[in-house]
GROMACS .gro file of C-alpha atoms in nm:
model
  410
    1MET     CA    1  -0.982  -0.158   4.090
    2THR     CA    2  -1.213  -0.337   3.849
    3GLY     CA    3  -1.145  -0.610   3.597
    4GLY     CA    4  -1.198  -0.376   3.300
    5PRO     CA    5  -0.948  -0.146   3.124
    6ALA     CA    6  -0.813   0.140   3.333
    7GLU     CA    7  -0.992   0.470   3.297
    8GLY     CA    8  -0.797   0.689   3.057
    9SER     CA    9  -0.607   0.400   2.901
   10PRO     CA   10  -0.600   0.358   2.521
   11VAL     CA   11  -0.812   0.044   2.545
   12ALA     CA   12  -1.068   0.232   2.752
   13ALA     CA   13  -1.073   0.512   2.496
   14VAL     CA   14  -1.148   0.270   2.215
   15ALA     CA   15  -1.413   0.094   2.423
   16ARG     CA   16  -1.582   0.426   2.498
   17ALA     CA   17  -1.570   0.507   2.127
   18ALA     CA   18  -1.748   0.184   2.043
   19GLY     CA   19  -2.025   0.268   2.284
   20ALA     CA   20  -2.073   0.604   2.115
   21ALA     CA   21  -2.145   0.463   1.769
   22SER     CA   22  -2.510   0.568   1.781
   23GLY     CA   23  -2.447   0.932   1.871
   24VAL     CA   24  -2.168   1.138   2.023
   25SER     CA   25  -2.083   1.491   2.128
   26ARG     CA   26  -1.806   1.705   1.981
   27ALA     CA   27  -1.582   1.622   2.276
   28GLY     CA   28  -1.667   1.256   2.234
   29VAL     CA   29  -1.558   1.251   1.870
   30ILE     CA   30  -1.229   1.416   1.962
   31GLY     CA   31  -1.179   1.151   2.228
   32ILE     CA   32  -1.253   0.877   1.977
   33SER     CA   33  -1.009   1.013   1.722
   34VAL     CA   34  -0.727   1.045   1.971
   35GLY     CA   35  -0.824   0.715   2.133
   36VAL     CA   36  -0.799   0.522   1.807
   37LEU     CA   37  -0.454   0.661   1.740
   38ALA     CA   38  -0.342   0.609   2.097
   39ALA     CA   39  -0.439   0.243   2.077
   40GLY     CA   40  -0.097   0.191   1.922
   41ALA     CA   41   0.057   0.282   2.256
   42ALA     CA   42  -0.094  -0.031   2.410
   43ALA     CA   43   0.125  -0.230   2.173
   44GLY     CA   44   0.443  -0.080   2.313
   45VAL     CA   45   0.481   0.255   2.133
   46ALA     CA   46   0.725   0.494   2.302
   47ILE     CA   47   0.466   0.752   2.395
   48GLU     CA   48   0.712   0.955   2.600
   49ARG     CA   49   0.838   1.125   2.286
   50LEU     CA   50   0.502   1.297   2.259
   51THR     CA   51   0.575   1.520   2.556
   52VAL     CA   52   0.939   1.607   2.489
   53GLY     CA   53   1.069   1.852   2.231
   54ARG     CA   54   0.745   1.915   2.043
   55ALA     CA   55   0.866   2.247   1.903
   56MET     CA   56   1.191   2.085   1.794
   57ARG     CA   57   1.003   1.810   1.611
   58ARG     CA   58   0.787   2.064   1.433
   59ARG     CA   59   1.092   2.255   1.315
   60ALA     CA   60   1.248   1.930   1.195
   61ARG     CA   61   0.932   1.841   1.003
   62ALA     CA   62   0.930   2.182   0.837
   63GLU     CA   63   1.293   2.136   0.727
   64LEU     CA   64   1.221   1.787   0.594
   65ASP     CA   65   0.915   1.913   0.406
   66ALA     CA   66   1.123   2.188   0.245
   67ASN     CA   67   1.411   1.967   0.132
   68ALA     CA   68   1.286   1.613   0.076
   69PRO     CA   69   1.253   1.505  -0.289
   70TYR     CA   70   1.028   1.210  -0.213
   71GLY     CA   71   0.711   1.203  -0.420
   72SER     CA   72   0.843   1.467  -0.660
   73LEU     CA   73   0.879   1.242  -0.967
   74ARG     CA   74   0.606   1.281  -1.228
   75GLY     CA   75   0.507   1.114  -1.553
   76ARG     CA   76   0.267   1.200  -1.833
   77PRO     CA   77  -0.081   1.236  -1.681
   78ARG     CA   78  -0.384   1.050  -1.806
   79THR     CA   79  -0.739   1.009  -1.683
   80VAL     CA   80  -0.910   0.672  -1.721
   81ALA     CA   81  -1.279   0.612  -1.659
   82ALA     CA   82  -1.357   0.324  -1.422
   83PRO     CA   83  -1.659   0.102  -1.499
   84ASP     CA   84  -1.882   0.324  -1.282
   85GLY     CA   85  -1.747   0.643  -1.440
   86THR     CA   86  -1.508   0.735  -1.158
   87GLU     CA   87  -1.210   0.919  -1.307
   88LEU     CA   88  -0.884   0.744  -1.218
   89TYR     CA   89  -0.561   0.944  -1.227
   90VAL     CA   90  -0.283   0.765  -1.417
   91GLU     CA   91   0.075   0.857  -1.504
   92LEU     CA   92   0.287   0.699  -1.778
   93ASP     CA   93   0.654   0.706  -1.692
   94GLY     CA   94   0.977   0.559  -1.819
   95THR     CA   95   1.165   0.606  -2.144
   96GLY     CA   96   1.046   0.284  -2.306
   97TRP     CA   97   0.717   0.410  -2.450
   98SER     CA   98   0.880   0.526  -2.774
   99GLY     CA   99   1.221   0.368  -2.736
  100PRO     CA  100   1.382   0.086  -2.940
  101ASP     CA  101   1.286  -0.277  -2.894
  102GLY     CA  102   1.642  -0.401  -2.912
  103GLY     CA  103   1.602  -0.503  -3.276
  104THR     CA  104   1.390  -0.807  -3.191
  105GLY     CA  105   1.056  -0.672  -3.306
  106ALA     CA  106   0.913  -0.772  -2.967
  107GLU     CA  107   0.717  -0.534  -2.747
  108PRO     CA  108   0.878  -0.422  -2.422
  109LEU     CA  109   0.731  -0.500  -2.084
  110THR     CA  110   0.475  -0.263  -1.936
  111VAL     CA  111   0.501  -0.255  -1.556
  112VAL     CA  112   0.185  -0.148  -1.371
  113PHE     CA  113   0.217  -0.039  -1.007
  114CYS     CA  114  -0.082  -0.062  -0.768
  115HIS     CA  115  -0.046   0.117  -0.435
  116GLY     CA  116  -0.190   0.034  -0.095
  117TYR     CA  117  -0.461   0.156   0.141
  118CYS     CA  118  -0.436   0.522   0.247
  119LEU     CA  119  -0.141   0.578   0.010
  120ASN     CA  120  -0.110   0.691  -0.351
  121GLN     CA  121   0.116   0.624  -0.648
  122ASP     CA  122   0.395   0.835  -0.495
  123SER     CA  123   0.458   0.552  -0.247
  124TRP     CA  124   0.651   0.389  -0.535
  125HIS     CA  125   0.899   0.682  -0.544
  126PHE     CA  126   1.216   0.474  -0.523
  127GLN     CA  127   1.098   0.211  -0.769
  128ARG     CA  128   0.996   0.481  -1.017
  129ALA     CA  129   1.341   0.636  -0.991
  130ALA     CA  130   1.523   0.303  -1.027
  131LEU     CA  131   1.328   0.161  -1.321
  132ARG     CA  132   1.261   0.462  -1.544
  133GLU     CA  133   1.539   0.394  -1.791
  134GLY     CA  134   1.414   0.196  -2.092
  135LEU     CA  135   1.091   0.064  -1.940
  136ARG     CA  136   0.723   0.141  -1.975
  137LEU     CA  137   0.588   0.223  -1.629
  138VAL     CA  138   0.227   0.284  -1.530
  139PHE     CA  139   0.136   0.439  -1.195
  140TRP     CA  140  -0.220   0.508  -1.089
  141ASP     CA  141  -0.412   0.628  -0.786
  142GLN     CA  142  -0.681   0.390  -0.667
  143ARG     CA  143  -1.033   0.534  -0.655
  144SER     CA  144  -1.085   0.788  -0.376
  145HIS     CA  145  -0.707   0.799  -0.320
  146GLY     CA  146  -0.449   1.052  -0.433
  147ARG     CA  147  -0.551   1.249  -0.741
  148SER     CA  148  -0.825   1.009  -0.848
  149GLU     CA  149  -1.188   1.108  -0.814
  150ARG     CA  150  -1.390   1.004  -0.510
  151SER     CA  151  -1.569   0.679  -0.590
  152ARG     CA  152  -1.897   0.765  -0.763
  153SER     CA  153  -2.059   0.435  -0.676
  154TYR     CA  154  -1.971   0.474  -0.309
  155LEU     CA  155  -2.117   0.823  -0.299
  156ALA     CA  156  -2.430   0.675  -0.457
  157GLY     CA  157  -2.462   0.429  -0.169
  158GLU     CA  158  -2.277   0.119  -0.294
  159PRO     CA  159  -2.022  -0.028  -0.050
  160ALA     CA  160  -1.658  -0.031  -0.156
  161GLY     CA  161  -1.496  -0.362  -0.244
  162ILE     CA  162  -1.170  -0.513  -0.360
  163ASP     CA  163  -1.347  -0.666  -0.660
  164GLN     CA  164  -1.431  -0.316  -0.776
  165LEU     CA  165  -1.063  -0.226  -0.761
  166GLY     CA  166  -0.985  -0.525  -0.983
  167GLY     CA  167  -1.226  -0.381  -1.238
  168ASP     CA  168  -1.051  -0.046  -1.210
  169LEU     CA  169  -0.714  -0.207  -1.282
  170LYS     CA  170  -0.859  -0.374  -1.591
  171ALA     CA  171  -0.986  -0.036  -1.712
  172VAL     CA  172  -0.640   0.115  -1.664
  173VAL     CA  173  -0.467  -0.167  -1.852
  174ASP     CA  174  -0.718  -0.154  -2.137
  175ALA     CA  175  -0.678   0.222  -2.171
  176VAL     CA  176  -0.301   0.270  -2.151
  177ALA     CA  177  -0.147  -0.072  -2.225
  178PRO     CA  178  -0.391  -0.261  -2.451
  179THR     CA  179  -0.121  -0.479  -2.608
  180GLY     CA  180   0.205  -0.639  -2.509
  181PRO     CA  181   0.334  -0.826  -2.203
  182LEU     CA  182   0.247  -0.697  -1.856
  183VAL     CA  183   0.409  -0.715  -1.516
  184LEU     CA  184   0.169  -0.629  -1.232
  185VAL     CA  185   0.313  -0.501  -0.905
  186GLY     CA  186   0.088  -0.456  -0.601
  187HIS     CA  187   0.154  -0.350  -0.244
  188SER     CA  188  -0.096  -0.424   0.035
  189MET     CA  189  -0.441  -0.329  -0.101
  190GLY     CA  190  -0.274  -0.304  -0.442
  191GLY     CA  191  -0.175  -0.669  -0.422
  192MET     CA  192  -0.537  -0.753  -0.339
  193THR     CA  193  -0.636  -0.552  -0.647
  194VAL     CA  194  -0.410  -0.770  -0.862
  195MET     CA  195  -0.567  -1.084  -0.711
  196ALA     CA  196  -0.916  -0.949  -0.781
  197LEU     CA  197  -0.819  -0.892  -1.144
  198ALA     CA  198  -0.687  -1.249  -1.164
  199ASP     CA  199  -1.014  -1.376  -1.022
  200GLN     CA  200  -1.221  -1.180  -1.275
  201HIS     CA  201  -1.000  -1.216  -1.584
  202PRO     CA  202  -0.782  -1.528  -1.565
  203GLU     CA  203  -0.753  -1.517  -1.944
  204LEU     CA  204  -0.552  -1.195  -1.917
  205PHE     CA  205  -0.299  -1.376  -1.702
  206ARG     CA  206  -0.280  -1.664  -1.951
  207GLU     CA  207  -0.240  -1.440  -2.253
  208ARG     CA  208  -0.053  -1.125  -2.148
  209VAL     CA  209   0.073  -1.120  -1.789
  210ALA     CA  210   0.443  -1.208  -1.780
  211GLY     CA  211   0.507  -1.153  -1.411
  212VAL     CA  212   0.347  -1.056  -1.081
  213ALA     CA  213   0.488  -0.901  -0.762
  214LEU     CA  214   0.285  -0.925  -0.442
  215ILE     CA  215   0.445  -0.703  -0.179
  216GLY     CA  216   0.330  -0.676   0.181
  217THR     CA  217  -0.013  -0.819   0.107
  218LEU     CA  218  -0.235  -1.116   0.183
  219ALA     CA  219  -0.488  -1.335   0.005
  220GLY     CA  220  -0.734  -1.362   0.293
  221ASP     CA  221  -0.776  -1.421   0.667
  222TRP     CA  222  -0.742  -1.050   0.751
  223ASN     CA  223  -0.955  -1.101   1.061
  224GLU     CA  224  -0.685  -1.331   1.201
  225VAL     CA  225  -0.418  -1.058   1.193
  226SER     CA  226  -0.333  -0.945   1.548
  227LEU     CA  227  -0.178  -0.608   1.449
  228GLY     CA  228   0.097  -0.680   1.699
  229LEU     CA  229  -0.145  -0.655   1.989
  230PRO     CA  230  -0.195  -0.914   2.263
  231LYS     CA  231  -0.470  -1.160   2.181
  232ALA     CA  232  -0.730  -0.989   2.400
  233GLY     CA  233  -0.639  -0.645   2.269
  234ALA     CA  234  -0.655  -0.761   1.907
  235LYS     CA  235  -0.995  -0.916   1.962
  236LEU     CA  236  -1.127  -0.596   2.119
  237PHE     CA  237  -0.979  -0.380   1.844
  238LYS     CA  238  -1.125  -0.591   1.564
  239LYS     CA  239  -1.463  -0.580   1.738
  240VAL     CA  240  -1.488  -0.206   1.787
  241ALA     CA  241  -1.275  -0.066   1.504
  242PRO     CA  242  -1.533  -0.094   1.221
  243GLY     CA  243  -1.793   0.101   1.417
  244VAL     CA  244  -1.541   0.360   1.532
  245VAL     CA  245  -1.401   0.416   1.183
  246LYS     CA  246  -1.752   0.443   1.039
  247LEU     CA  247  -1.843   0.702   1.300
  248LEU     CA  248  -1.528   0.903   1.235
  249GLY     CA  249  -1.603   0.896   0.863
  250ARG     CA  250  -1.924   1.085   0.932
  251GLN     CA  251  -1.743   1.365   1.118
  252VAL     CA  252  -1.493   1.465   0.850
  253ASP     CA  253  -1.428   1.830   0.934
  254LEU     CA  254  -1.402   1.772   1.307
  255VAL     CA  255  -1.182   1.465   1.278
  256GLU     CA  256  -0.946   1.627   1.026
  257ALA     CA  257  -0.899   1.919   1.263
  258THR     CA  258  -0.838   1.674   1.546
  259ARG     CA  259  -0.581   1.485   1.338
  260ARG     CA  260  -0.386   1.806   1.287
  261LEU     CA  261  -0.394   1.883   1.659
  262GLY     CA  262  -0.286   1.526   1.737
  263SER     CA  263  -0.008   1.507   1.478
  264ASP     CA  264   0.248   1.393   1.736
  265VAL     CA  265   0.028   1.099   1.835
  266ALA     CA  266  -0.035   1.017   1.471
  267ALA     CA  267   0.338   1.022   1.395
  268VAL     CA  268   0.405   0.754   1.657
  269PHE     CA  269   0.113   0.546   1.531
  270TYR     CA  270   0.223   0.575   1.167
  271ARG     CA  271   0.582   0.488   1.250
  272ARG     CA  272   0.489   0.172   1.439
  273PHE     CA  273   0.265   0.033   1.169
  274SER     CA  274   0.474   0.147   0.871
  275PHE     CA  275   0.834   0.058   0.956
  276GLY     CA  276   1.008  -0.222   1.140
  277GLY     CA  277   1.348  -0.066   1.206
  278ARG     CA  278   1.461   0.240   1.401
  279ASP     CA  279   1.721   0.365   1.154
  280VAL     CA  280   1.487   0.467   0.870
  281ASP     CA  281   1.577   0.795   0.699
  282PRO     CA  282   1.377   1.067   0.881
  283GLY     CA  283   1.286   1.213   0.543
  284VAL     CA  284   1.130   0.881   0.441
  285VAL     CA  285   0.941   0.861   0.769
  286ARG     CA  286   0.806   1.210   0.719
  287PHE     CA  287   0.711   1.126   0.360
  288ALA     CA  288   0.510   0.829   0.481
  289GLU     CA  289   0.333   1.053   0.733
  290GLN     CA  290   0.241   1.294   0.454
  291LEU     CA  291   0.101   1.016   0.237
  292LEU     CA  292  -0.113   0.880   0.519
  293ASP     CA  293  -0.226   1.222   0.640
  294ALA     CA  294  -0.336   1.311   0.287
  295THR     CA  295  -0.605   1.041   0.296
  296PRO     CA  296  -0.927   1.192   0.435
  297ILE     CA  297  -1.092   1.010   0.723
  298ASP     CA  298  -1.403   0.937   0.516
  299VAL     CA  299  -1.186   0.752   0.262
  300VAL     CA  300  -1.028   0.557   0.549
  301ALA     CA  301  -1.381   0.464   0.655
  302GLU     CA  302  -1.485   0.381   0.299
  303PHE     CA  303  -1.226   0.106   0.254
  304TYR     CA  304  -1.161  -0.029   0.604
  305PRO     CA  305  -1.450  -0.281   0.594
  306VAL     CA  306  -1.337  -0.442   0.267
  307PHE     CA  307  -1.035  -0.625   0.408
  308GLY     CA  308  -1.230  -0.867   0.623
  309ALA     CA  309  -1.424  -0.975   0.313
  310HIS     CA  310  -1.113  -1.025   0.099
  311GLU     CA  311  -1.064  -1.396   0.027
  312LYS     CA  312  -0.872  -1.463  -0.293
  313TYR     CA  313  -0.665  -1.774  -0.233
  314GLY     CA  314  -0.849  -1.936  -0.523
  315ALA     CA  315  -0.749  -1.649  -0.753
  316LEU     CA  316  -0.384  -1.740  -0.703
  317ASP     CA  317  -0.444  -2.033  -0.939
  318ALA     CA  318  -0.438  -1.785  -1.227
  319LEU     CA  319  -0.082  -1.691  -1.126
  320ARG     CA  320   0.054  -2.046  -1.117
  321GLY     CA  321   0.340  -2.092  -1.360
  322LEU     CA  322   0.405  -1.720  -1.400
  323PRO     CA  323   0.725  -1.554  -1.282
  324ALA     CA  324   0.624  -1.426  -0.940
  325LEU     CA  325   0.779  -1.237  -0.653
  326VAL     CA  326   0.625  -1.253  -0.306
  327LEU     CA  327   0.797  -1.008  -0.073
  328ALA     CA  328   0.731  -0.894   0.284
  329GLY     CA  329   0.899  -0.746   0.589
  330THR     CA  330   0.944  -0.981   0.882
  331LYS     CA  331   0.810  -0.710   1.118
  332ASP     CA  332   0.505  -0.621   0.913
  333LEU     CA  333   0.217  -0.586   1.162
  334LEU     CA  334  -0.057  -0.525   0.904
  335THR     CA  335   0.010  -0.806   0.657
  336PRO     CA  336   0.244  -1.041   0.845
  337SER     CA  337   0.506  -1.230   0.648
  338THR     CA  338   0.340  -1.560   0.735
  339HIS     CA  339   0.069  -1.464   0.487
  340SER     CA  340   0.332  -1.413   0.218
  341GLU     CA  341   0.471  -1.757   0.296
  342ALA     CA  342   0.122  -1.904   0.258
  343MET     CA  343   0.078  -1.738  -0.082
  344ALA     CA  344   0.419  -1.852  -0.202
  345GLU     CA  345   0.333  -2.211  -0.114
  346ARG     CA  346   0.047  -2.189  -0.363
  347LEU     CA  347   0.271  -2.051  -0.637
  348PRO     CA  348   0.530  -2.310  -0.742
  349GLY     CA  349   0.843  -2.137  -0.866
  350ALA     CA  350   0.767  -1.806  -0.700
  351GLU     CA  351   1.050  -1.624  -0.528
  352LEU     CA  352   0.972  -1.562  -0.162
  353VAL     CA  353   1.180  -1.276  -0.026
  354LEU     CA  354   1.164  -1.177   0.341
  355ALA     CA  355   1.317  -0.841   0.436
  356GLU     CA  356   1.458  -0.899   0.780
  357GLY     CA  357   1.337  -0.642   1.033
  358ALA     CA  358   1.131  -0.440   0.783
  359GLY     CA  359   0.772  -0.329   0.830
  360HIS     CA  360   0.469  -0.278   0.611
  361LEU     CA  361   0.608   0.001   0.390
  362VAL     CA  362   0.899  -0.219   0.285
  363MET     CA  363   0.936  -0.047  -0.054
  364LEU     CA  364   1.020   0.276   0.134
  365GLU     CA  365   1.214   0.117   0.419
  366CYS     CA  366   1.428  -0.116   0.201
  367PRO     CA  367   1.418   0.041  -0.146
  368GLU     CA  368   1.743  -0.113  -0.269
  369LEU     CA  369   1.619  -0.460  -0.185
  370VAL     CA  370   1.280  -0.409  -0.346
  371ASP     CA  371   1.433  -0.246  -0.656
  372HIS     CA  372   1.676  -0.534  -0.695
  373GLU     CA  373   1.410  -0.803  -0.658
  374LEU     CA  374   1.176  -0.627  -0.901
  375ALA     CA  375   1.459  -0.607  -1.155
  376ARG     CA  376   1.519  -0.981  -1.114
  377LEU     CA  377   1.148  -1.042  -1.168
  378LEU     CA  378   1.156  -0.831  -1.485
  379ARG     CA  379   1.450  -1.032  -1.615
  380ARG     CA  380   1.253  -1.352  -1.564
  381ALA     CA  381   0.943  -1.196  -1.721
  382VAL     CA  382   1.131  -1.102  -2.038
  383GLY     CA  383   1.242  -1.463  -2.082
  384PHE     CA  384   0.894  -1.594  -2.008
  385ALA     CA  385   0.715  -1.366  -2.255
  386GLY     CA  386   0.982  -1.323  -2.520
  387ALA     CA  387   0.962  -0.948  -2.463
  388ALA     CA  388   1.212  -0.690  -2.581
  389PRO     CA  389   1.542  -0.704  -2.391
  390LEU     CA  390   1.575  -0.507  -2.072
  391PRO     CA  391   1.793  -0.195  -2.069
  392ALA     CA  392   2.143  -0.226  -1.927
  393ALA     CA  393   2.053  -0.023  -1.616
  394VAL     CA  394   1.784  -0.274  -1.516
  395LEU     CA  395   2.009  -0.571  -1.590
  396ASP     CA  396   2.277  -0.417  -1.371
  397LEU     CA  397   2.024  -0.368  -1.094
  398ALA     CA  398   1.912  -0.729  -1.127
  399GLY     CA  399   2.269  -0.855  -1.105
  400GLU     CA  400   2.345  -0.698  -0.770
  401ARG     CA  401   2.287  -0.886  -0.448
  402THR     CA  402   2.219  -0.729  -0.109
  403ALA     CA  403   2.288  -0.871   0.233
  404GLU     CA  404   1.932  -0.793   0.339
  405THR     CA  405   1.778  -1.046   0.108
  406VAL     CA  406   1.647  -1.377   0.234
  407VAL     CA  407   1.525  -1.590  -0.056
  408ASP     CA  408   1.339  -1.914  -0.004
  409PRO     CA  409   1.219  -2.103  -0.313
  410ALA     CA  410   0.850  -2.191  -0.280
   0.00000   0.00000   0.00000
């Protein structure tokens, strides 16, 4: 026995993948793809489920796919050109676009939702359903994600960056909500997008933004996140992952075929890093798998490097004094709740809400909690901006309390 990782172990698979970054055979790429996914097993994933009842799981997935309504809600489609010409897919939802203003003459709030890495706007399914009545809602797919066009600047050789996403958000706001008070809601990479916009256009936050929700996100220090791995494992993963992901991004057809063959492994990996509890609706779990599987490996590779460069603590200054919600699951392995606590400390008056036992996709795992806290934020935003009154359905949602909520004033 040597001092290195055991042959055949997940850590060994990742290490071998790192050594193959300069050139690899077909079999090697398959090993890398499976090895990256299997790395989750080293963090305690119940891998035994991969070998038991595979046919039963496939039948269950087919039934869930046939019956689940998640991601089925649609709004009025729009296409918005990003600064580099990339066509961004946008949907306008809610009944408030042409509805009454409550007799005040004030404009209603426009709520803009920004989704996370490897997701799309459908990840806001429950919030879209809960807040449609009487509000103006904007959902959009970040560049290269969902129904938006693949990033033109990236295809031309320019690296992706969070700052670019901030520019995209500004283009969306200018195109579909050029006037009136705004509430910006961002999850994970979407929260980083909101921070990038604040960094680039602090005047927008002084003049028009009436509220901000930062959900399962962080303002910096991504390289310090352990991903739930032991210290040595996290250090190894952070060292080799960029090269492995880059390599996989160059083998799109092969890796996508491998992902389909390794769907059972992927399901375990997705579950561990998406949800904190074991009692999540199987339909929701399957929906999350579909969202993540729909993101091509070259898009995964396009954006993975940007998180280590994301440092926007200074941009939080533009949010000071605004109604703000900072929300995270206490079992989030990708953007740990300690980062939310650090952001809330920089935002006097912000509501810090920790969803006990929830993971990274907290808006899917705890939709009632997230819907309730967003409604409370909207109520505060209306008072802050003097916007048109909220509809009764949203006020009712804001008035309910749930036992899951842990609120600590910043």
